[in-house]
CSV table of C-alpha atoms and ligand atoms in Angstrom, one decimal:
chain,number,residue,atom,x,y,z
A,7,MET,CA,-48.0,92.8,-106.4
A,8,PHE,CA,-46.3,96.0,-104.6
A,9,LYS,CA,-44.7,97.5,-107.4
A,10,ASP,CA,-45.8,100.4,-108.8
A,11,LYS,CA,-49.0,100.6,-104.8
A,12,ARG,CA,-51.1,102.8,-104.3
A,13,ILE,CA,-51.4,105.5,-101.3
A,14,TYR,CA,-54.7,105.5,-99.1
A,15,PHE,CA,-54.9,108.5,-97.5
A,16,ALA,CA,-56.3,107.8,-94.2
A,17,PRO,CA,-56.9,111.7,-92.5
A,18,SER,CA,-57.5,111.5,-88.3
A,19,LEU,CA,-60.9,113.1,-86.6
A,20,LEU,CA,-58.4,113.6,-84.0
A,21,SER,CA,-58.1,116.7,-85.1
A,22,ALA,CA,-61.7,117.8,-86.3
A,23,ASP,CA,-64.1,120.2,-84.8
A,24,PHE,CA,-65.9,116.8,-82.8
A,25,THR,CA,-68.8,119.4,-82.2
A,26,ASN,CA,-69.5,119.8,-86.1
A,27,VAL,CA,-67.9,115.5,-87.0
A,28,GLN,CA,-70.6,115.2,-90.0
A,29,ASN,CA,-68.4,118.6,-92.1
A,30,ALA,CA,-65.3,116.5,-90.8
A,31,VAL,CA,-66.5,113.9,-92.0
A,32,ARG,CA,-67.6,115.3,-95.5
A,33,ILE,CA,-63.9,117.8,-96.0
A,34,MET,CA,-62.4,113.9,-95.7
A,35,GLU,CA,-64.7,112.3,-98.5
A,36,LYS,CA,-64.3,116.0,-100.5
A,37,ALA,CA,-60.3,115.1,-99.8
A,38,SER,CA,-61.0,111.9,-101.7
A,39,ALA,CA,-59.7,109.4,-98.5
A,40,GLU,CA,-60.0,106.1,-98.5
A,41,PHE,CA,-60.0,105.7,-95.1
A,42,ILE,CA,-61.3,108.0,-92.0
A,43,HIS,CA,-58.6,106.8,-88.9
A,44,LEU,CA,-60.4,106.8,-85.4
A,45,ASP,CA,-58.2,107.3,-82.8
A,46,VAL,CA,-60.4,105.8,-79.7
A,47,MET,CA,-58.4,106.7,-76.4
A,48,ASP,CA,-59.6,105.4,-72.9
A,49,GLY,CA,-57.3,107.7,-70.4
A,50,LEU,CA,-55.5,104.6,-69.8
A,51,PHE,CA,-53.4,102.9,-72.1
A,52,VAL,CA,-52.5,106.2,-73.4
A,53,PRO,CA,-53.6,109.5,-71.2
A,54,ASN,CA,-56.2,111.0,-73.4
A,55,ILE,CA,-59.8,110.5,-73.3
A,56,THR,CA,-61.6,110.4,-76.7
A,57,PHE,CA,-64.6,108.3,-77.8
A,58,GLY,CA,-66.7,105.7,-78.0
A,59,HIS,CA,-67.6,102.7,-80.4
A,60,LYS,CA,-71.2,105.2,-80.6
A,61,MET,CA,-68.9,107.6,-82.4
A,62,VAL,CA,-68.0,105.0,-84.8
A,63,LYS,CA,-71.6,103.2,-85.6
A,64,ASP,CA,-73.1,106.8,-86.3
A,65,ILE,CA,-70.2,108.2,-88.4
A,66,SER,CA,-70.6,104.6,-90.4
A,67,GLY,CA,-74.7,105.6,-91.4
A,68,ILE,CA,-73.2,109.3,-92.7
A,69,THR,CA,-70.3,108.2,-94.6
A,70,ASN,CA,-69.4,104.9,-97.0
A,71,LEU,CA,-65.5,106.1,-96.6
A,72,ALA,CA,-63.9,103.1,-94.6
A,73,LEU,CA,-63.7,103.2,-91.0
A,74,ASP,CA,-60.0,102.5,-90.3
A,75,VAL,CA,-60.6,102.5,-85.6
A,76,HIS,CA,-56.9,102.8,-84.0
A,77,LEU,CA,-58.3,101.2,-80.6
A,78,MET,CA,-55.5,103.2,-78.3
A,79,VAL,CA,-57.0,101.2,-74.7
A,80,GLU,CA,-56.4,98.4,-72.9
A,81,ASN,CA,-57.6,95.0,-72.6
A,82,PRO,CA,-58.8,95.4,-76.3
A,83,GLU,CA,-60.4,91.4,-76.6
A,84,LYS,CA,-62.8,93.2,-74.7
A,85,HIS,CA,-63.7,96.2,-77.2
A,86,ILE,CA,-63.6,94.5,-80.4
A,87,ALA,CA,-67.2,92.9,-80.6
A,88,ASN,CA,-68.6,96.2,-79.6
A,89,PHE,CA,-66.3,98.0,-82.9
A,90,ALA,CA,-67.0,95.3,-85.4
A,91,SER,CA,-70.8,95.4,-84.9
A,92,SER,CA,-70.1,99.1,-85.4
A,93,GLY,CA,-69.0,99.9,-89.1
A,94,ALA,CA,-65.5,99.3,-88.8
A,95,GLU,CA,-63.5,98.1,-91.1
A,96,TYR,CA,-60.3,97.5,-89.9
A,97,ILE,CA,-59.9,97.2,-86.1
A,98,THR,CA,-56.4,98.1,-84.6
A,99,PHE,CA,-55.6,97.0,-81.5
A,100,HIS,CA,-51.8,98.0,-79.6
A,101,LEU,CA,-49.5,94.9,-78.9
A,102,GLU,CA,-48.5,96.3,-75.9
A,103,ALA,CA,-51.9,96.7,-74.3
A,104,ALA,CA,-52.6,92.2,-75.4
A,105,ILE,CA,-51.0,89.6,-74.0
A,106,HIS,CA,-52.8,86.9,-76.6
A,107,SER,CA,-52.4,89.1,-79.5
A,108,HIS,CA,-52.8,85.7,-81.8
A,109,ARG,CA,-56.0,85.6,-80.7
A,110,ILE,CA,-57.6,89.0,-80.2
A,111,ILE,CA,-56.3,89.1,-84.3
A,112,GLU,CA,-58.3,85.8,-84.6
A,113,GLN,CA,-61.7,86.9,-83.0
A,114,ILE,CA,-61.2,90.3,-84.6
A,115,LYS,CA,-61.4,88.5,-87.9
A,116,GLY,CA,-63.7,86.1,-86.6
A,117,LEU,CA,-66.1,88.9,-86.4
A,118,GLY,CA,-66.2,89.6,-90.3
A,119,CYS,CA,-62.7,93.3,-90.1
A,120,LYS,CA,-59.9,93.4,-90.3
A,121,ALA,CA,-57.4,93.3,-88.3
A,122,GLY,CA,-54.2,95.4,-88.0
A,123,ILE,CA,-51.4,95.5,-85.0
A,124,SER,CA,-49.7,98.4,-83.8
A,125,ILE,CA,-46.6,99.0,-82.1
A,126,VAL,CA,-45.2,102.0,-80.1
A,127,PRO,CA,-42.2,103.7,-81.0
A,128,GLY,CA,-40.4,102.5,-78.5
A,129,THR,CA,-41.4,98.9,-79.6
A,130,PRO,CA,-39.0,97.0,-82.3
A,131,VAL,CA,-41.1,95.5,-85.3
A,132,SER,CA,-38.9,92.7,-85.2
A,133,SER,CA,-41.5,91.6,-81.5
A,134,LEU,CA,-44.7,91.5,-84.4
A,135,SER,CA,-42.7,88.2,-86.3
A,136,GLU,CA,-45.3,85.7,-85.0
A,137,LEU,CA,-48.0,87.7,-85.7
A,138,LEU,CA,-46.8,89.5,-90.0
A,139,PRO,CA,-48.2,85.6,-91.1
A,140,ILE,CA,-52.2,86.7,-90.1
A,141,VAL,CA,-52.5,90.4,-89.8
A,142,ASP,CA,-54.0,92.3,-92.5
A,143,LEU,CA,-52.2,95.5,-91.9
A,144,VAL,CA,-49.8,97.1,-89.3
A,145,LEU,CA,-49.6,100.5,-88.0
A,146,VAL,CA,-46.2,101.9,-87.4
A,147,MET,CA,-46.5,105.0,-84.5
A,148,SER,CA,-44.4,107.8,-85.1
A,149,VAL,CA,-45.3,109.4,-81.9
A,150,ASN,CA,-45.9,108.4,-79.0
A,151,PRO,CA,-49.7,107.7,-79.4
A,152,GLY,CA,-51.9,110.1,-77.1
A,153,PHE,CA,-52.2,113.5,-78.8
A,154,GLY,CA,-52.4,114.9,-82.3
A,155,GLY,CA,-49.8,117.7,-83.1
A,156,GLN,CA,-46.4,115.7,-82.8
A,157,SER,CA,-43.4,116.0,-85.1
A,158,PHE,CA,-42.6,112.8,-86.3
A,159,ILE,CA,-40.0,110.0,-85.1
A,160,PRO,CA,-37.7,109.0,-88.0
A,161,GLY,CA,-36.9,105.9,-86.3
A,162,ALA,CA,-40.6,104.8,-88.3
A,163,LEU,CA,-38.9,105.0,-91.3
A,164,GLU,CA,-36.4,102.3,-90.6
A,165,LYS,CA,-39.0,100.4,-89.4
A,166,ILE,CA,-41.7,100.9,-92.7
A,167,LYS,CA,-38.4,99.5,-94.6
A,168,PHE,CA,-37.8,96.1,-92.9
A,169,LEU,CA,-42.1,95.6,-93.1
A,170,ASP,CA,-42.2,96.2,-96.8
A,171,SER,CA,-38.6,94.0,-97.2
A,172,ILE,CA,-40.3,91.5,-95.3
A,173,ARG,CA,-43.3,91.1,-96.5
A,174,ARG,CA,-41.7,91.3,-100.9
A,175,LYS,CA,-40.2,88.0,-99.2
A,176,ASN,CA,-42.4,86.4,-97.6
A,177,GLY,CA,-44.9,87.0,-99.7
A,178,TYR,CA,-47.4,88.6,-96.7
A,179,ASN,CA,-50.5,90.9,-97.5
A,180,TYR,CA,-50.8,93.3,-94.6
A,181,LEU,CA,-50.9,97.1,-96.1
A,182,ILE,CA,-48.4,99.0,-93.8
A,183,SER,CA,-49.8,102.0,-91.9
A,184,ILE,CA,-48.0,105.0,-90.5
A,185,ASP,CA,-49.3,107.4,-87.4
A,186,GLY,CA,-48.3,110.4,-86.0
A,187,GLY,CA,-46.3,113.5,-87.6
A,188,VAL,CA,-47.4,113.1,-91.2
A,189,ASN,CA,-47.2,115.8,-93.4
A,190,ARG,CA,-46.0,117.4,-96.5
A,191,ASN,CA,-42.7,117.6,-95.8
A,192,ASN,CA,-42.8,113.8,-94.8
A,193,SER,CA,-44.5,112.0,-96.8
A,194,GLY,CA,-42.1,111.7,-99.8
A,195,LYS,CA,-39.8,109.5,-96.7
A,196,ILE,CA,-42.6,107.5,-96.3
A,197,ARG,CA,-43.9,106.5,-99.3
A,198,ASN,CA,-40.5,105.8,-100.8
A,199,ASN,CA,-40.1,103.3,-97.5
A,200,GLY,CA,-43.1,101.3,-98.2
A,201,ALA,CA,-45.8,102.8,-96.5
A,202,ASP,CA,-49.7,102.8,-97.6
A,203,ILE,CA,-51.7,103.9,-95.9
A,204,LEU,CA,-51.4,108.0,-94.1
A,205,VAL,CA,-52.8,109.4,-91.4
A,206,SER,CA,-53.2,112.3,-90.8
A,207,GLY,CA,-54.5,113.9,-88.1
A,208,SER,CA,-53.3,118.8,-87.5
A,209,SER,CA,-51.3,118.6,-91.0
A,210,PHE,CA,-54.8,117.8,-92.7
A,211,PHE,CA,-57.4,119.1,-90.5
A,212,ASN,CA,-55.0,122.6,-89.6
A,213,SER,CA,-54.3,123.7,-93.0
A,214,SER,CA,-55.3,126.5,-94.3
A,215,ASP,CA,-56.4,124.2,-97.1
A,216,PRO,CA,-57.0,120.5,-97.0
A,217,TYR,CA,-57.2,119.7,-100.2
A,218,ALA,CA,-53.7,120.6,-101.6
A,219,GLU,CA,-51.7,118.8,-98.5
A,220,ALA,CA,-53.8,116.2,-99.4
A,221,ASN,CA,-52.5,115.6,-102.8
A,222,PHE,CA,-49.0,116.6,-101.0
A,223,ILE,CA,-50.1,113.4,-98.4
A,224,ARG,CA,-50.4,111.4,-101.0
A,225,GLY,CA,-47.8,112.7,-103.3
A,226,ASN,CA,-49.9,113.9,-106.1
A,227,LYS,CA,-47.9,117.8,-106.6
A,228,GLU,CA,-44.8,117.7,-105.4
A,229,VAL,CA,-43.9,119.5,-102.1
B,325,DX5,C1,-52.1,109.5,-82.0
B,325,DX5,C2,-53.2,109.2,-83.1
B,325,DX5,C3,-52.7,110.0,-84.4
B,325,DX5,C4,-53.0,111.3,-84.1
B,325,DX5,C5,-53.0,112.1,-85.1
B,325,DX5,O1,-51.9,108.9,-80.7
B,325,DX5,O2,-52.6,107.7,-83.1
B,325,DX5,O3,-53.5,109.5,-85.2
B,325,DX5,O4,-54.4,111.8,-84.5
B,325,DX5,O5,-52.1,113.0,-85.5
B,325,DX5,P1,-51.2,114.4,-85.6
B,325,DX5,O6,-51.3,114.0,-87.7
B,325,DX5,O7,-51.4,115.4,-85.8
B,325,DX5,O8,-49.7,113.5,-85.4
B,326,ZN,ZN1,-53.6,106.3,-84.5
């Protein structure tokens, strides 16, 4: 199943100009993105505040791209229903923000969305073992969450490799997503280690040629 697997590109809205979200969506579509990555921050789980479910709903009204919601919030279970009814395809929450993560995964799926779980750089990938059979996506953070434009933490590469090997061994079906500091120079290693979805905020939106950047990140062009 994963032999000739495809790579999905998921630009993060976080690095776009919030005064012109519609234009940002068009840039992502033109770059042939499969997902729009939407970083929801509450100022509690992370030291930054972004936007809520209305942004997701409004974006779902202007694009057919799949919406990949990354909840960096405390008590994620309180917000799942709102995001599910706003057009999210994937809803990902943090293991570190939840006590009953298994229940929250069932909650997300019960509302018709795909369920993702994420871990910060300081959390070992082994802590996900009970959840891997039931999740649709594992989001490995390669920066400490809260801000765009940070440097990639290399320890994430081993986590991706482990997640890829364990899914092959056990026939699990989750996608592996990597988020934080992804750019044209590290995307080759990230892809080779088994990631499926590459999230990119600043390297994409701050590039003078975001379309070329997207091609480098996907591996359509070699650096
Ligand atoms: C960080 C967010 C990321 C961020 C990535 O907390 O989860 O999605 O937008 O931005 P870059 O690619 O600039 O690291
Ligand atoms: Zn994110």
